[in-house]
mmCIF file of C-alpha atoms in Angstrom:
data_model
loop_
_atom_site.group_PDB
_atom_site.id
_atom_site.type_symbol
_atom_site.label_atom_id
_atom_site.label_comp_id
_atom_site.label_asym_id
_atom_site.label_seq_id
_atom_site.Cartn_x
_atom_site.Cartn_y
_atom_site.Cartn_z
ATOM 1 C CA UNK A 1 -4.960 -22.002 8.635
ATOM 2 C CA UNK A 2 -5.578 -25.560 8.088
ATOM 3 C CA UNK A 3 -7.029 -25.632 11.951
ATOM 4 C CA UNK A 4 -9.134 -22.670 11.851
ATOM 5 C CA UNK A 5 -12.548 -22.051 11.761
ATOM 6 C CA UNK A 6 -12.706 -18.540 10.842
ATOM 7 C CA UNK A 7 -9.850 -16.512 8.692
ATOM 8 C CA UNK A 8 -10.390 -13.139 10.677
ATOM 9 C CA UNK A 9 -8.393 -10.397 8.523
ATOM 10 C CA UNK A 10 -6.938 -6.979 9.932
ATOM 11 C CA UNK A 11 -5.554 -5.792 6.412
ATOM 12 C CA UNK A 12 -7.539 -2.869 4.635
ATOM 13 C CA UNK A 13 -5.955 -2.761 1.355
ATOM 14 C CA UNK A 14 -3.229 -5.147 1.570
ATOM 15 C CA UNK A 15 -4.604 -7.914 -0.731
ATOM 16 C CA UNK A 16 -6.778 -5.283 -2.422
ATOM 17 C CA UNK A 17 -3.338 -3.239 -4.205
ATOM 18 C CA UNK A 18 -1.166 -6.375 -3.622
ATOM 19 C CA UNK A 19 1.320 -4.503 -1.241
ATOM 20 C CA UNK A 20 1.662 -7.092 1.256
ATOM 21 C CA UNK A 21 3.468 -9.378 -0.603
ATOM 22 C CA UNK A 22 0.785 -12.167 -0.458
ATOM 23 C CA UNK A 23 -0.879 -14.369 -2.360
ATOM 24 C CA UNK A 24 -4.305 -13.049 -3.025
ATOM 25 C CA UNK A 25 -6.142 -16.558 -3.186
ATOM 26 C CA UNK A 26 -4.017 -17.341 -0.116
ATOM 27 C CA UNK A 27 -7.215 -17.317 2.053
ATOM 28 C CA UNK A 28 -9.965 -17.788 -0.854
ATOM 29 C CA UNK A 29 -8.217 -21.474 -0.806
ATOM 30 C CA UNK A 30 -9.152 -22.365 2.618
ATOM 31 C CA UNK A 31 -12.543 -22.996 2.096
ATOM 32 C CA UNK A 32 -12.887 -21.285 5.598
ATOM 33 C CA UNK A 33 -15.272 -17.973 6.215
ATOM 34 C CA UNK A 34 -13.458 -14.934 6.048
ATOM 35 C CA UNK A 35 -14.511 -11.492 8.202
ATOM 36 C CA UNK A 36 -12.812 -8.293 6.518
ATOM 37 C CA UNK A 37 -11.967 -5.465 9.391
ATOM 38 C CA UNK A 38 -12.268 -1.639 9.070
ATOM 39 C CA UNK A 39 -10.091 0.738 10.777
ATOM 40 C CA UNK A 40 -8.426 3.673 9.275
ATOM 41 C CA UNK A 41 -7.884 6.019 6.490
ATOM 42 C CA UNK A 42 -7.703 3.518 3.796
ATOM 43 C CA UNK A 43 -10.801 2.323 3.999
ATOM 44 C CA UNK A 44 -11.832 6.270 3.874
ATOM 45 C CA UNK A 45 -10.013 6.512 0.533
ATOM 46 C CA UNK A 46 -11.554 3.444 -1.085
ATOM 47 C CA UNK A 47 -14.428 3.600 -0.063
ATOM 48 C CA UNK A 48 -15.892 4.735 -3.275
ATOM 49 C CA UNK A 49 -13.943 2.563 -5.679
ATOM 50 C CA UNK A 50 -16.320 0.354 -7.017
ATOM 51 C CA UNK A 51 -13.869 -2.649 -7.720
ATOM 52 C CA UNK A 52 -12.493 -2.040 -3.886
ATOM 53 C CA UNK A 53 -16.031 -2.661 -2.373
ATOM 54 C CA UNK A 54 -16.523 -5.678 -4.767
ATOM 55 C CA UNK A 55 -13.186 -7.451 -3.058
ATOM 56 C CA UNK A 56 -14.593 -6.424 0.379
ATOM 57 C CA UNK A 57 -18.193 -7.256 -0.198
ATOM 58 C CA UNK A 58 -16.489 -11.254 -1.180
ATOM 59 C CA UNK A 59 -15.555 -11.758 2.346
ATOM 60 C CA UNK A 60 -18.567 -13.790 4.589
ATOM 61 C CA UNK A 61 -18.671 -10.889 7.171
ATOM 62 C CA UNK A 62 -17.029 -7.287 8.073
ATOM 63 C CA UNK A 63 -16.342 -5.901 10.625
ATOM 64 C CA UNK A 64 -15.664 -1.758 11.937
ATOM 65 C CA UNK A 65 -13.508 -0.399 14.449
ATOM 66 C CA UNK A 66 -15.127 2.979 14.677
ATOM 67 C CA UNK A 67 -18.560 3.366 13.742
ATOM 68 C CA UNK A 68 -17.846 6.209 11.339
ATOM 69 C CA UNK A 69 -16.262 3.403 8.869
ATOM 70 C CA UNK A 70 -19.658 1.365 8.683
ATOM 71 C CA UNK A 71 -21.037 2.895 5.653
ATOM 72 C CA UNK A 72 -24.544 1.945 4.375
ATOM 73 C CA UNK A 73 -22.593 0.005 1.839
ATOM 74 C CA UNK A 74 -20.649 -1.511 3.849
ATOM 75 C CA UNK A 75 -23.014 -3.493 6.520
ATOM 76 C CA UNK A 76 -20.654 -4.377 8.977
ATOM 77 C CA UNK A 77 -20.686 -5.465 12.636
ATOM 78 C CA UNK A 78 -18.896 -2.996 14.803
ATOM 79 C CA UNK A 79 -16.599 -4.327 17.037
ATOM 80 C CA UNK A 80 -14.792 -1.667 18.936
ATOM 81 C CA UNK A 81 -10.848 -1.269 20.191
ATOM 82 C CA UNK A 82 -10.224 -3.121 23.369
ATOM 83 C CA UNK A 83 -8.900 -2.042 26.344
ATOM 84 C CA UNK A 84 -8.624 -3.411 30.363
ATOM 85 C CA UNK A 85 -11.601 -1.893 32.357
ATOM 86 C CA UNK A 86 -10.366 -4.397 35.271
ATOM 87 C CA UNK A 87 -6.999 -3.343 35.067
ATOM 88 C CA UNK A 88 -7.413 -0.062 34.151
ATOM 89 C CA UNK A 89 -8.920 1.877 37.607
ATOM 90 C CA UNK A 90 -10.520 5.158 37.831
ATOM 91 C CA UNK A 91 -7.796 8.207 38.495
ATOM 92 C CA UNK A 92 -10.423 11.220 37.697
ATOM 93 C CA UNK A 93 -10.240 14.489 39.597
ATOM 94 C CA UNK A 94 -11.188 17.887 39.437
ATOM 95 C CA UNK A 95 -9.073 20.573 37.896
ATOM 96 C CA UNK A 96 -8.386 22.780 35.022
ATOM 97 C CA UNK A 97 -5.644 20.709 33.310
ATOM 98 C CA UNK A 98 -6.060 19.925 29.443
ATOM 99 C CA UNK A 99 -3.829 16.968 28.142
ATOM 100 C CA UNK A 100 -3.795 16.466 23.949
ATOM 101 C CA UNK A 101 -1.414 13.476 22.413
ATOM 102 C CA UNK A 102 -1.415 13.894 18.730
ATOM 103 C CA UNK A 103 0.590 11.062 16.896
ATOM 104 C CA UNK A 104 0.020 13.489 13.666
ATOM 105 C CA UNK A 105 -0.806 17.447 14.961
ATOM 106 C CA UNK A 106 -2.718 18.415 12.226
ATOM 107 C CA UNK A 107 -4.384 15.443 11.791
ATOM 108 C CA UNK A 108 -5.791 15.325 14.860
ATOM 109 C CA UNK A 109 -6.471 18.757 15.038
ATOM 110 C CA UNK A 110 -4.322 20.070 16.879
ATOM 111 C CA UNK A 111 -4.035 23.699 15.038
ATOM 112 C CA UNK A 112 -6.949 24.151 16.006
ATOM 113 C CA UNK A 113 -7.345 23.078 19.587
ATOM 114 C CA UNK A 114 -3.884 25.414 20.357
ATOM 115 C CA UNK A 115 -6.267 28.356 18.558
ATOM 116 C CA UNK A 116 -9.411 27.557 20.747
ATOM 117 C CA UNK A 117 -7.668 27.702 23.850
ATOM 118 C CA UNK A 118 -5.808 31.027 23.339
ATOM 119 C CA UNK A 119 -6.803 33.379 26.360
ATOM 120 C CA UNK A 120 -8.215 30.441 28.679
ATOM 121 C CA UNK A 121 -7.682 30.301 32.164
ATOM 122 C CA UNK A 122 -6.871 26.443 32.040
ATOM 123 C CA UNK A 123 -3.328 24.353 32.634
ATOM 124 C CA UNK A 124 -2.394 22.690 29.016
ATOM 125 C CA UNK A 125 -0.032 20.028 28.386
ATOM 126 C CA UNK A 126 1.107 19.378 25.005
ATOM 127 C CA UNK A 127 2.278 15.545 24.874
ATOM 128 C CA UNK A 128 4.160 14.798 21.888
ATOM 129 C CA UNK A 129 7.298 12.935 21.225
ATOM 130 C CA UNK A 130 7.499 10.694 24.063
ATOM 131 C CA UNK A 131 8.281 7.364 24.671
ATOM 132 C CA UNK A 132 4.856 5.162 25.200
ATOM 133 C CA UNK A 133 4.814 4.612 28.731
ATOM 134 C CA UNK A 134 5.804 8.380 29.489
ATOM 135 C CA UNK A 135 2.963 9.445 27.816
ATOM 136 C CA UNK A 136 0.376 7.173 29.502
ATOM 137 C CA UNK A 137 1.617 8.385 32.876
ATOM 138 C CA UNK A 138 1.299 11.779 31.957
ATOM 139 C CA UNK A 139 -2.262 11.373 30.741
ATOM 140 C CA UNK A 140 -3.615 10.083 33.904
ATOM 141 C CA UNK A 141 -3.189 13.477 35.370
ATOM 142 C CA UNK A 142 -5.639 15.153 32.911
ATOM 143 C CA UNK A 143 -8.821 16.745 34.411
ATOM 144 C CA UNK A 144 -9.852 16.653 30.188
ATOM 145 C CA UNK A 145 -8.882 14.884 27.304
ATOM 146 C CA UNK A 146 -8.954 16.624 23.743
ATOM 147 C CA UNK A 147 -8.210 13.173 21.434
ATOM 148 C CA UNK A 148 -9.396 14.697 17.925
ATOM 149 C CA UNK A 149 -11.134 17.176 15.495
ATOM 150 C CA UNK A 150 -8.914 16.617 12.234
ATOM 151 C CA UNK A 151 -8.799 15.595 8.548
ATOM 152 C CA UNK A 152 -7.118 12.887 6.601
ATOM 153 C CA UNK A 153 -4.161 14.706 5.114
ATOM 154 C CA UNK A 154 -4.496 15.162 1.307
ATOM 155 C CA UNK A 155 -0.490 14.338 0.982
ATOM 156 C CA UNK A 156 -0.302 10.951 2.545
ATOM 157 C CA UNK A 157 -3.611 9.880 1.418
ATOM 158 C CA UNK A 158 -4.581 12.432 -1.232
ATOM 159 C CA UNK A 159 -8.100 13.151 0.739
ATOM 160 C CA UNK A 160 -9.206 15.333 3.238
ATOM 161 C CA UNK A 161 -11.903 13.138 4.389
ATOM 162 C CA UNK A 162 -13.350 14.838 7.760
ATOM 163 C CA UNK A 163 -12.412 12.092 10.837
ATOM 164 C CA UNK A 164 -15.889 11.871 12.599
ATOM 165 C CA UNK A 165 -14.729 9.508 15.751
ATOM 166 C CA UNK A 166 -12.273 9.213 18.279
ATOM 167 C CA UNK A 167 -9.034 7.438 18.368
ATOM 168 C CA UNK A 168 -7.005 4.815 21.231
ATOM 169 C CA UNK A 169 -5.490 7.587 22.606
ATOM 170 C CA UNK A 170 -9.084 8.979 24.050
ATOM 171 C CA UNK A 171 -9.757 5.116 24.992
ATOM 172 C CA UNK A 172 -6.423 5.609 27.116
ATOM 173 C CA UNK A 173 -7.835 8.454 28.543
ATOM 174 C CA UNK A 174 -11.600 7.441 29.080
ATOM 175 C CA UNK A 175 -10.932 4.323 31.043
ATOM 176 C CA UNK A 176 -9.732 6.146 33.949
ATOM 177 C CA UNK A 177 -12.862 8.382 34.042
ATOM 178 C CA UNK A 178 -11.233 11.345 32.304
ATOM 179 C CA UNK A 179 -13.821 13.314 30.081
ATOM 180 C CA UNK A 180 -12.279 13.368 26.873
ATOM 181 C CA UNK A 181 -13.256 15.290 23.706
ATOM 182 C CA UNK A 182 -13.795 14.637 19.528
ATOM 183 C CA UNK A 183 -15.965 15.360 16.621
ATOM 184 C CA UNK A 184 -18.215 12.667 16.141
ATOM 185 C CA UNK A 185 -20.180 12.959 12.927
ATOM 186 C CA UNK A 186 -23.647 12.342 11.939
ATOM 187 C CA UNK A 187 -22.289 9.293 9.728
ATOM 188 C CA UNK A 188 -20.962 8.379 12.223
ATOM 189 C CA UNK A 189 -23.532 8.054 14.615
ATOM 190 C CA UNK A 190 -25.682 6.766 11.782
ATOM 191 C CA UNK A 191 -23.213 4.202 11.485
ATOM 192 C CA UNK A 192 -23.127 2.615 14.821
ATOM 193 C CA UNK A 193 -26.996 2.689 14.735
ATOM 194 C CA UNK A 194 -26.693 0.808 11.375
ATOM 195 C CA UNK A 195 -24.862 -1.685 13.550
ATOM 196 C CA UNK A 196 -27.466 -2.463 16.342
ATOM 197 C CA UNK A 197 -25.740 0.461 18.508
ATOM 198 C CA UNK A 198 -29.528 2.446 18.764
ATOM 199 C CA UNK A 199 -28.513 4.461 21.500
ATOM 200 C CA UNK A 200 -24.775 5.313 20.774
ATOM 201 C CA UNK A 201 -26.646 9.178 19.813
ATOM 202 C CA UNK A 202 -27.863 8.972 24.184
ATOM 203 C CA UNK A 203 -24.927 6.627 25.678
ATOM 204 C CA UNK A 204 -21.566 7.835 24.064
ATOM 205 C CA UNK A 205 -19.564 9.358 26.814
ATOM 206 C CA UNK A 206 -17.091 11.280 24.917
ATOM 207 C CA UNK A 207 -18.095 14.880 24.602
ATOM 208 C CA UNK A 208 -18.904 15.811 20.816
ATOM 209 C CA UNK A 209 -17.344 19.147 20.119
ATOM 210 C CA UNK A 210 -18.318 21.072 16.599
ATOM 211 C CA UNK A 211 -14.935 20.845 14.206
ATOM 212 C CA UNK A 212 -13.197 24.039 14.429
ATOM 213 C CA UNK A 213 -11.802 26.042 16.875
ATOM 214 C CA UNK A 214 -14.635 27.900 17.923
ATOM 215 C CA UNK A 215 -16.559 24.759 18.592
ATOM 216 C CA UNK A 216 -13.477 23.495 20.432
ATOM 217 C CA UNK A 217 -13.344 26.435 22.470
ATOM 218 C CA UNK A 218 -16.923 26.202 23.434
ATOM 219 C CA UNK A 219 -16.819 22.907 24.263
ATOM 220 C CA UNK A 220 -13.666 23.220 26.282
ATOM 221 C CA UNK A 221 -14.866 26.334 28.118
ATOM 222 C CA UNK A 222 -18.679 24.639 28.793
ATOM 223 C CA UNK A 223 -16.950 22.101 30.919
ATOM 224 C CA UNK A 224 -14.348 24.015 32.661
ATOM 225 C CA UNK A 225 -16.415 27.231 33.459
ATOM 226 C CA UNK A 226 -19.779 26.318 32.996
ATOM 227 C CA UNK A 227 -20.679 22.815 34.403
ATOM 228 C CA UNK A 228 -20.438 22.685 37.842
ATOM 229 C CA UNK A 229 -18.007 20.243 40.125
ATOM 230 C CA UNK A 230 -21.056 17.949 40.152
ATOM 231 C CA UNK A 231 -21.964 18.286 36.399
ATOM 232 C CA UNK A 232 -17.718 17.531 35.686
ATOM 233 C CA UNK A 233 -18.057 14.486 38.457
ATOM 234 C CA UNK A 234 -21.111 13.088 36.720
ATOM 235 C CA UNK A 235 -19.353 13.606 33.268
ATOM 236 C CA UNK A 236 -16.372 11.605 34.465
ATOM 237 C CA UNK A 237 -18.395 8.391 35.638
ATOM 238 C CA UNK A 238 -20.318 8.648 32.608
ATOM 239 C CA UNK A 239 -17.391 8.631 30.246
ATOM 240 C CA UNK A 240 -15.855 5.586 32.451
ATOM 241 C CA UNK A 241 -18.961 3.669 31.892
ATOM 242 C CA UNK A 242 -18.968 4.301 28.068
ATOM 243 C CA UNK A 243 -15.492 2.938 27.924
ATOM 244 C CA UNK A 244 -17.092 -0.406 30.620
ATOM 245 C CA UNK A 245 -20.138 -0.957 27.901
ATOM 246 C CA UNK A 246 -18.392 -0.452 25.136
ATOM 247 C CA UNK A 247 -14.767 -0.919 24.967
ATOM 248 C CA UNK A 248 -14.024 -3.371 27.793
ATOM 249 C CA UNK A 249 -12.822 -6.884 27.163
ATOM 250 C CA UNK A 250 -16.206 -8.031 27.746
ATOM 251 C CA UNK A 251 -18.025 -5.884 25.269
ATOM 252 C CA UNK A 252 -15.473 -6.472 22.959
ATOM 253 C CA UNK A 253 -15.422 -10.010 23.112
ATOM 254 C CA UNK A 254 -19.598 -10.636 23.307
ATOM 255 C CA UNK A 255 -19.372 -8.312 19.927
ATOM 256 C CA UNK A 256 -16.661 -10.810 18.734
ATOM 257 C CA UNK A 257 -18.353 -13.942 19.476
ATOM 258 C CA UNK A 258 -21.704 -12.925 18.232
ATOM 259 C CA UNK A 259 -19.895 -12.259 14.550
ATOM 260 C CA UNK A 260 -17.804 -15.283 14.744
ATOM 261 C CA UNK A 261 -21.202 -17.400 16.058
ATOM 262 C CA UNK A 262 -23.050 -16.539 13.163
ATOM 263 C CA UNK A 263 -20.226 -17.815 10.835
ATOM 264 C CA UNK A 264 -19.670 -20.879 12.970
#
């Protein structure tokens, strides 16, 4: 700590309810700026507590993983999940296969998605349960992607908070050109503009599907039966480009550096 510049902090509610077992004024003390990070359904459940924006609002910047976490309140950088363009090469092709990887079925949607495609003339592939690297190589064979349409779940988190982005598992699935679907909200969308993003409405390559399974059908049954090999080719590069301007190691780490730079 002593060496750093910047005390960058991944930890949503850690310090906040005390559960990590830290010292709250452990980074206070340093004297060094401190950037607070966004990135999942806790930040959706405190987002309204008045006393849990005050702690967040004491940090020198903030940052959001997903765009649909920048609320107005909030004013926060967005600095998206990385992942290896390079490395990572193009393995698109046509077809009529539909791959889903829920790590939590009805939070993702999943109900849903197995309701929409009832009837279709498509291949689907349920991939749940497997060991990491099993379901990465299983993924790469998808002609399309369905990542998400869900809720929070009101048990674990006691909301139902509507999840208006996507998740890593469509980043998996996007970097090797394979058009991948999700609900992305309006707040959303408003977020990343909020965040510099003005064209994220015209330049996001994931398909938006309406939530619910007739919107999931539609959207599923637009690209297999109604775009043409062409239309489904031009979808593919587009998505792959999304993921090169936005969730590359280079995008990521320009967005990084232009937070930290301001601190500096």
């Amino acid at each position: 700590m002593d060496e750093a510049d910047i005390i960058h902090i991944k930890d949503e509610i850690g310090f906040f309810v005390g559960n990590n077992r830290l010292d709250k004024s452990i980074f206070n003390k340093s004297g060094k700026p401190r950037i607070y990070t966004a990135y999942g359904g806790q930040m959706r459940k405190y987002q309204s507590n008045e006393a849990f924006r005050e702690y967040v609002m004491s940090h020198d910047a903030r940052i959001a993983l997903t765009p649909d976490l920048n609320y107005e309140w909030f004013n926060a950088a967005l600095v998206p999940q990385a992942i290896d363009a390079e490395k990572n090469k193009v393995l698109w092709r046509d077809g009529r296969k539909l791959m889903h990887s829920p790590s939590t079925q009805i939070r993702k949607g999943t109900p849903d998605l197995l309701k929409a495609i009832e009837g279709l003339d498509i291949d689907f592939e349920l991939i749940h349960g497997l060991p990491y690297e099993e379901c990465i190589a299983r993924k790469k064979k998808a002609n399309l992607f369905f990542d998400q349409a869900g809720r929070e779940i009101t048990e674990f988190l006691g909301i139902d908070t509507i999840i208006g982005w996507y998740g890593n598992a469509a980043i998996e699935a996007a970097v090797h050109g394979i058009p991948t679907i999700a609900h992305l909200s309006e707040e959303a969308l408003d977020g990343g503009e909020r965040a510099g993003y003005d064209n994220i409405r015209s330049k996001c390559g994931i398909l938006n599907t309406p939530f619910g399974a007739e919107g999931i059908r539609k959207t599923i049954s637009e690209f297999f039966f109604d775009a043409s090999p062409s239309d489904r080719a031009e979808i593919s590069s587009r998505t792959r480009k999304w993921v090169e301007n936005f969730h590359s190691h280079k995008a990521v780490g320009e967005a990084l550096s232009r937070v930290y730079n301001r601190l500096i």
